[in-house]
Amino acid sequence: MIKILLFFIFAFLGWMTEVSYTYIDSKNYVNAGVLNGPICPIYGVGLMLILIFIYPQKNFMLVFFEIMLTATFVELITGIILEMIFKKKWWDYSDKPFNFKGYICLKYSIMWGIGGLLMCYIIFPVILNASNYFWSLPIIIPNLITSIIIILFLIDLTETALTVLKLRKHFYELDKIAANLKVISNDISSKLVKNIENVEIRTTEIKEDIEFISENKPAVDLMLKNYKNEKYRELDRIKDKYNKLLKANMFNLPRHKRLLNAFPNLKREHSRLKEFIEKAKTDIR
C-alpha cells in the first residue's frame, strides 16, 4: 500500500508539472492528462522506477543518464501502446531535432533527466519522510485514504477508457470517409484520363477518319456521365454518413473535447481530417 500511495503522489506531481508547463507555454489552463482526475500515470510509473532502481545514488552524472534513459523508455513505450490502441499519435515530436519516429526527442529526454535529478536530490527525501510519518499513524487511516484514492482512480480509468474507445471509433469513421472520398476522386479522374487517352490513340490510328471523334463523342460523354452519376450517388451516401457524424457532435462533448485539448496532436489530426473531407466534398462536384 505504501508504494501504491507513492505512485499516486508521483502521478499527481507529474500532472502538476504538465499543467504548469502547458500554462507557461500557451497561457491557458489545460487538464494535460489522459484521465479526468489530477494525475498522470506515466509520471507515476516513471518515478516509481527511478525510486526503486536508481535512488539513492551519489554519482550525479550517472543518476542523470539513468533517469534520462528510464523516463525516455517509459515515454517511448507509452507512445507506441497508445498509438496501437488509438491508431493515432497522442504526441508528436517529429518537428524536434534528434527525435525517434515522433515518440521521443533529445530535448525532452534532457528535461526528464534534469527533472529526475530534482526529484532524487530534493523532492524524494521530503516525500519519503512525509510518507513515513503518514504511515506511522493508526493503520486504518492511511489504508482508508489509499483505498479511496484507488477506487476513485479505477472509476476514472474505466470512464476514460470508454471515452477513448468512443473517440477512437469516431476517428476511424472520419478516416474511412476521407479514404472513400479520395478513392472516388481518383476513380473519376483516372476514368476521364483513360477515356481521353483511348480517343487520342484511336484518333492517331485512323487520322483519315476525322469523323470518328464526332461519332463516338456522344457515347463517350454518356458513359462518363453515367459513371460520374454513379460516383456522385456514392458521394451523397458518404456525405450523409459524415453529416450524421457531425450531428452526433461527439467531438464537442466535454470529455472528448478535453482529450483533444490535452493532446494537441490529436486535435490537429481531427481538424485535418475535417478540412480534407469538406474540401473533397466540393472539389469532387
Short mmCIF file of C-alpha atoms in Angstrom, two decimals:
data_model
loop_
_atom_site.label_atom_id
_atom_site.label_comp_id
_atom_site.label_asym_id
_atom_site.label_seq_id
_atom_site.Cartn_x
_atom_site.Cartn_y
_atom_site.Cartn_z
CA MET A 1 0.00 0.00 0.00
CA ILE A 2 2.91 2.36 0.71
CA LYS A 3 4.23 2.07 -2.85
CA ILE A 4 0.72 2.44 -4.29
CA LEU A 5 0.23 5.73 -2.46
CA LEU A 6 3.67 6.92 -3.60
CA PHE A 7 2.65 6.10 -7.17
CA PHE A 8 -0.39 8.38 -6.87
CA ILE A 9 1.67 11.15 -5.27
CA PHE A 10 4.19 11.00 -8.12
CA ALA A 11 1.38 10.87 -10.69
CA PHE A 12 -0.12 14.00 -9.13
CA LEU A 13 3.24 15.80 -9.21
CA GLY A 14 3.55 14.82 -12.87
CA TRP A 15 0.10 16.24 -13.57
CA MET A 16 1.10 19.50 -11.83
CA THR A 17 4.25 19.63 -13.96
CA GLU A 18 2.33 19.11 -17.22
CA VAL A 19 -0.34 21.68 -16.35
CA SER A 20 2.28 24.26 -15.31
CA TYR A 21 4.36 23.69 -18.45
CA THR A 22 1.28 23.97 -20.70
CA TYR A 23 0.14 27.15 -18.94
CA ILE A 24 3.56 28.79 -19.28
CA ASP A 25 3.73 27.75 -22.94
CA SER A 26 0.18 28.68 -24.03
CA LYS A 27 -1.10 30.95 -21.21
CA ASN A 28 -4.13 28.66 -20.95
CA TYR A 29 -5.16 26.14 -18.31
CA VAL A 30 -5.43 22.67 -19.81
CA ASN A 31 -6.05 19.45 -17.91
CA ALA A 32 -2.98 17.91 -19.52
CA GLY A 33 -3.55 14.23 -18.92
CA VAL A 34 -5.37 11.21 -20.25
CA LEU A 35 -7.50 10.84 -17.12
CA ASN A 36 -10.10 13.31 -15.86
CA GLY A 37 -8.56 13.47 -12.39
CA PRO A 38 -5.38 15.36 -11.46
CA ILE A 39 -2.93 12.53 -12.12
CA CYS A 40 -0.66 11.42 -14.98
CA PRO A 41 0.02 7.69 -14.55
CA ILE A 42 3.01 7.80 -16.90
CA TYR A 43 4.82 10.01 -14.37
CA GLY A 44 3.82 7.70 -11.54
CA VAL A 45 5.32 4.72 -13.38
CA GLY A 46 8.50 6.58 -14.36
CA LEU A 47 9.17 8.00 -10.90
CA MET A 48 8.46 4.67 -9.19
CA LEU A 49 11.03 3.01 -11.47
CA ILE A 50 13.53 5.73 -10.56
CA LEU A 51 12.77 5.36 -6.84
CA ILE A 52 13.13 1.57 -6.90
CA PHE A 53 16.09 1.10 -9.25
CA ILE A 54 18.09 4.36 -9.18
CA TYR A 55 17.51 6.21 -5.89
CA PRO A 56 19.63 6.75 -3.84
CA GLN A 57 22.95 7.08 -5.70
CA LYS A 58 25.75 9.55 -5.17
CA ASN A 59 27.18 9.72 -8.70
CA PHE A 60 25.44 12.82 -10.07
CA MET A 61 26.12 12.24 -13.79
CA LEU A 62 25.31 8.53 -13.61
CA VAL A 63 21.97 9.33 -11.96
CA PHE A 64 21.22 11.92 -14.66
CA PHE A 65 21.80 9.50 -17.54
CA GLU A 66 19.98 6.62 -15.83
CA ILE A 67 16.95 8.81 -15.20
CA MET A 68 17.05 10.23 -18.72
CA LEU A 69 17.12 6.74 -20.26
CA THR A 70 14.43 5.37 -17.92
CA ALA A 71 11.99 8.24 -18.49
CA THR A 72 12.62 8.21 -22.24
CA PHE A 73 11.97 4.46 -22.39
CA VAL A 74 8.68 4.87 -20.49
CA GLU A 75 7.61 7.68 -22.83
CA LEU A 76 8.52 5.62 -25.91
CA ILE A 77 6.62 2.51 -24.79
CA THR A 78 3.58 4.57 -23.72
CA GLY A 79 3.50 6.42 -27.04
CA ILE A 80 3.71 3.19 -29.04
CA ILE A 81 0.98 1.47 -26.97
CA LEU A 82 -1.38 4.46 -27.23
CA GLU A 83 -0.89 4.62 -31.00
CA MET A 84 -1.51 0.87 -31.33
CA ILE A 85 -4.78 1.20 -29.41
CA PHE A 86 -5.95 4.51 -30.85
CA LYS A 87 -4.37 4.38 -34.34
CA LYS A 88 -3.23 7.99 -33.79
CA LYS A 89 -0.20 9.63 -32.20
CA TRP A 90 -1.11 11.32 -28.93
CA TRP A 91 2.00 13.48 -29.12
CA ASP A 92 4.41 14.01 -31.96
CA TYR A 93 7.99 15.31 -31.71
CA SER A 94 8.64 14.92 -35.45
CA ASP A 95 9.39 18.64 -35.73
CA LYS A 96 12.01 18.43 -32.97
CA PRO A 97 15.67 17.61 -33.73
CA PHE A 98 17.03 14.18 -32.74
CA ASN A 99 13.62 12.56 -32.44
CA PHE A 100 12.72 8.90 -32.90
CA LYS A 101 9.58 8.49 -35.02
CA GLY A 102 7.98 11.39 -33.15
CA TYR A 103 7.63 9.42 -29.90
CA ILE A 104 10.71 10.78 -28.12
CA CYS A 105 13.28 13.50 -28.71
CA LEU A 106 16.55 14.66 -27.18
CA LYS A 107 15.12 17.93 -25.81
CA TYR A 108 12.55 16.24 -23.60
CA SER A 109 14.91 13.41 -22.67
CA ILE A 110 17.29 16.01 -21.23
CA MET A 111 14.37 17.68 -19.45
CA TRP A 112 13.39 14.32 -17.92
CA GLY A 113 16.97 13.90 -16.72
CA ILE A 114 17.07 17.35 -15.09
CA GLY A 115 13.62 16.91 -13.55
CA GLY A 116 14.64 13.49 -12.24
CA LEU A 117 17.70 14.98 -10.53
CA LEU A 118 15.46 17.47 -8.71
CA MET A 119 13.25 14.59 -7.63
CA CYS A 120 16.15 12.43 -6.41
CA TYR A 121 18.11 15.08 -4.52
CA ILE A 122 15.36 17.42 -3.29
CA ILE A 123 11.81 16.09 -3.53
CA PHE A 124 12.21 12.34 -2.87
CA PRO A 125 13.67 12.86 0.65
CA VAL A 126 10.81 15.20 1.60
CA ILE A 127 8.12 12.87 0.23
CA LEU A 128 9.64 9.76 1.83
CA ASN A 129 9.88 11.48 5.23
CA ALA A 130 6.26 12.62 4.95
CA SER A 131 5.26 9.11 3.87
CA ASN A 132 6.98 7.55 6.88
CA TYR A 133 5.12 9.92 9.19
CA PHE A 134 1.80 9.28 7.41
CA TRP A 135 2.15 5.51 7.72
CA SER A 136 3.08 5.82 11.39
CA LEU A 137 -0.50 6.95 12.06
CA PRO A 138 -3.09 4.34 13.10
CA ILE A 139 -3.05 1.93 10.16
CA ILE A 140 -6.75 2.35 9.40
CA ILE A 141 -6.21 6.00 8.40
CA PRO A 142 -3.57 5.56 5.64
CA ASN A 143 -5.24 2.33 4.47
CA LEU A 144 -8.66 4.02 4.21
CA ILE A 145 -7.30 7.08 2.38
CA THR A 146 -5.27 4.94 -0.03
CA SER A 147 -8.26 2.67 -0.69
CA ILE A 148 -10.49 5.67 -1.50
CA ILE A 149 -7.85 7.00 -3.92
CA ILE A 150 -7.60 3.58 -5.60
CA ILE A 151 -11.40 3.37 -6.03
CA LEU A 152 -11.59 6.89 -7.48
CA PHE A 153 -8.69 6.08 -9.80
CA LEU A 154 -10.37 2.89 -11.08
CA ILE A 155 -13.64 4.74 -11.70
CA ASP A 156 -11.77 7.47 -13.60
CA LEU A 157 -9.76 4.87 -15.53
CA THR A 158 -12.91 2.99 -16.59
CA GLU A 159 -14.72 6.17 -17.59
CA THR A 160 -11.72 7.44 -19.56
CA ALA A 161 -11.27 4.08 -21.31
CA LEU A 162 -14.90 4.20 -22.51
CA THR A 163 -14.41 7.79 -23.70
CA VAL A 164 -11.23 6.88 -25.56
CA LEU A 165 -12.93 3.94 -27.27
CA LYS A 166 -15.77 6.19 -28.46
CA LEU A 167 -13.30 8.81 -29.65
CA ARG A 168 -11.31 6.14 -31.44
CA LYS A 169 -14.47 4.95 -33.22
CA HIS A 170 -15.23 8.44 -34.48
CA PHE A 171 -11.67 8.96 -35.68
CA TYR A 172 -11.99 5.65 -37.51
CA GLU A 173 -15.22 6.83 -39.17
CA LEU A 174 -13.57 10.10 -40.26
CA ASP A 175 -10.57 8.20 -41.64
CA LYS A 176 -12.89 5.89 -43.55
CA ILE A 177 -14.89 8.79 -45.02
CA ALA A 178 -11.71 10.60 -46.06
CA ALA A 179 -10.35 7.42 -47.70
CA ASN A 180 -13.62 6.81 -49.59
CA LEU A 181 -13.69 10.39 -50.86
CA LYS A 182 -10.12 10.06 -52.07
CA VAL A 183 -10.98 6.83 -53.92
CA ILE A 184 -13.99 8.45 -55.61
CA SER A 185 -11.93 11.47 -56.66
CA ASN A 186 -9.16 9.26 -58.05
CA ASP A 187 -11.66 6.99 -59.84
CA ILE A 188 -13.36 9.88 -61.62
CA SER A 189 -10.04 11.46 -62.61
CA SER A 190 -8.50 8.20 -63.85
CA LYS A 191 -11.64 7.27 -65.80
CA LEU A 192 -11.67 10.63 -67.53
CA VAL A 193 -7.97 10.43 -68.39
CA LYS A 194 -8.32 6.85 -69.62
CA ASN A 195 -11.15 7.72 -71.99
CA ILE A 196 -9.31 10.76 -73.32
CA GLU A 197 -6.25 8.57 -73.94
CA ASN A 198 -8.40 5.98 -75.74
CA VAL A 199 -9.84 8.64 -78.01
CA GLU A 200 -6.35 10.04 -78.71
CA ILE A 201 -4.96 6.59 -79.54
CA ARG A 202 -7.90 5.78 -81.77
CA THR A 203 -7.60 9.15 -83.49
CA THR A 204 -3.90 8.58 -84.17
CA GLU A 205 -4.59 5.16 -85.63
CA ILE A 206 -7.12 6.48 -88.10
CA LYS A 207 -6.14 10.02 -88.81
CA GLU A 208 -8.03 9.82 -92.07
CA ASP A 209 -11.30 9.15 -90.30
CA ILE A 210 -11.85 12.55 -88.70
CA GLU A 211 -15.49 11.68 -88.20
CA PHE A 212 -14.52 9.11 -85.54
CA ILE A 213 -14.37 11.64 -82.73
CA SER A 214 -17.67 13.29 -83.55
CA GLU A 215 -19.38 9.92 -84.00
CA ASN A 216 -18.08 8.47 -80.72
CA LYS A 217 -18.02 11.59 -78.58
CA PRO A 218 -21.71 11.33 -77.56
CA ALA A 219 -21.21 7.71 -76.47
CA VAL A 220 -18.09 8.61 -74.51
CA ASP A 221 -19.86 11.58 -72.92
CA LEU A 222 -22.82 9.40 -71.97
CA MET A 223 -20.55 6.75 -70.47
CA LEU A 224 -18.68 9.36 -68.44
CA LYS A 225 -21.95 10.95 -67.33
CA ASN A 226 -23.34 7.60 -66.15
CA TYR A 227 -20.08 6.79 -64.40
CA LYS A 228 -19.99 10.18 -62.68
CA ASN A 229 -23.63 9.88 -61.63
CA GLU A 230 -22.86 6.53 -60.04
CA LYS A 231 -19.92 8.03 -58.16
CA TYR A 232 -21.97 11.08 -57.15
CA ARG A 233 -24.62 8.81 -55.66
CA GLU A 234 -21.85 7.11 -53.71
CA LEU A 235 -20.59 10.55 -52.70
CA ASP A 236 -24.05 11.52 -51.44
CA ARG A 237 -24.14 8.39 -49.27
CA ILE A 238 -20.76 9.31 -47.79
CA LYS A 239 -21.94 12.89 -47.20
CA ASP A 240 -25.00 11.61 -45.33
CA LYS A 241 -22.77 9.48 -43.13
CA TYR A 242 -20.47 12.44 -42.46
CA ASN A 243 -23.40 14.75 -41.62
CA LYS A 244 -24.76 12.18 -39.17
CA LEU A 245 -21.34 12.05 -37.54
CA LEU A 246 -21.33 15.85 -37.21
CA LYS A 247 -24.87 15.88 -35.81
CA ALA A 248 -23.81 13.39 -33.15
CA ASN A 249 -21.46 16.20 -32.04
CA MET A 250 -19.19 13.67 -30.34
CA PHE A 251 -16.05 15.79 -30.68
CA ASN A 252 -17.70 18.63 -28.75
CA LEU A 253 -18.70 16.51 -25.77
CA PRO A 254 -16.81 17.80 -22.70
CA ARG A 255 -14.80 14.60 -22.14
CA HIS A 256 -13.84 14.24 -25.79
CA LYS A 257 -13.05 17.93 -26.10
CA ARG A 258 -10.83 17.75 -23.03
CA LEU A 259 -8.75 14.94 -24.52
CA LEU A 260 -8.35 16.84 -27.80
CA ASN A 261 -7.24 19.94 -25.87
CA ALA A 262 -4.88 17.93 -23.69
CA PHE A 263 -3.20 16.34 -26.73
CA PRO A 264 -2.83 18.99 -29.48
CA ASN A 265 -1.60 16.42 -31.99
CA LEU A 266 -4.97 14.61 -31.82
CA LYS A 267 -6.74 17.95 -32.21
CA ARG A 268 -4.66 18.83 -35.29
CA GLU A 269 -5.38 15.40 -36.81
CA HIS A 270 -9.11 15.86 -36.19
CA SER A 271 -9.05 19.32 -37.85
CA ARG A 272 -7.00 18.00 -40.78
CA LEU A 273 -9.49 15.21 -41.46
CA LYS A 274 -12.47 17.58 -41.29
CA GLU A 275 -10.80 20.09 -43.62
CA PHE A 276 -9.92 17.35 -46.12
CA ILE A 277 -13.46 15.97 -46.11
CA GLU A 278 -15.08 19.41 -46.51
CA LYS A 279 -12.72 20.29 -49.37
CA ALA A 280 -13.18 16.92 -51.09
CA LYS A 281 -16.97 17.26 -50.89
CA THR A 282 -16.85 20.43 -53.00
CA ASP A 283 -13.89 19.58 -55.24
CA ILE A 284 -15.36 16.31 -56.50
CA ARG A 285 -18.51 18.07 -57.65
#
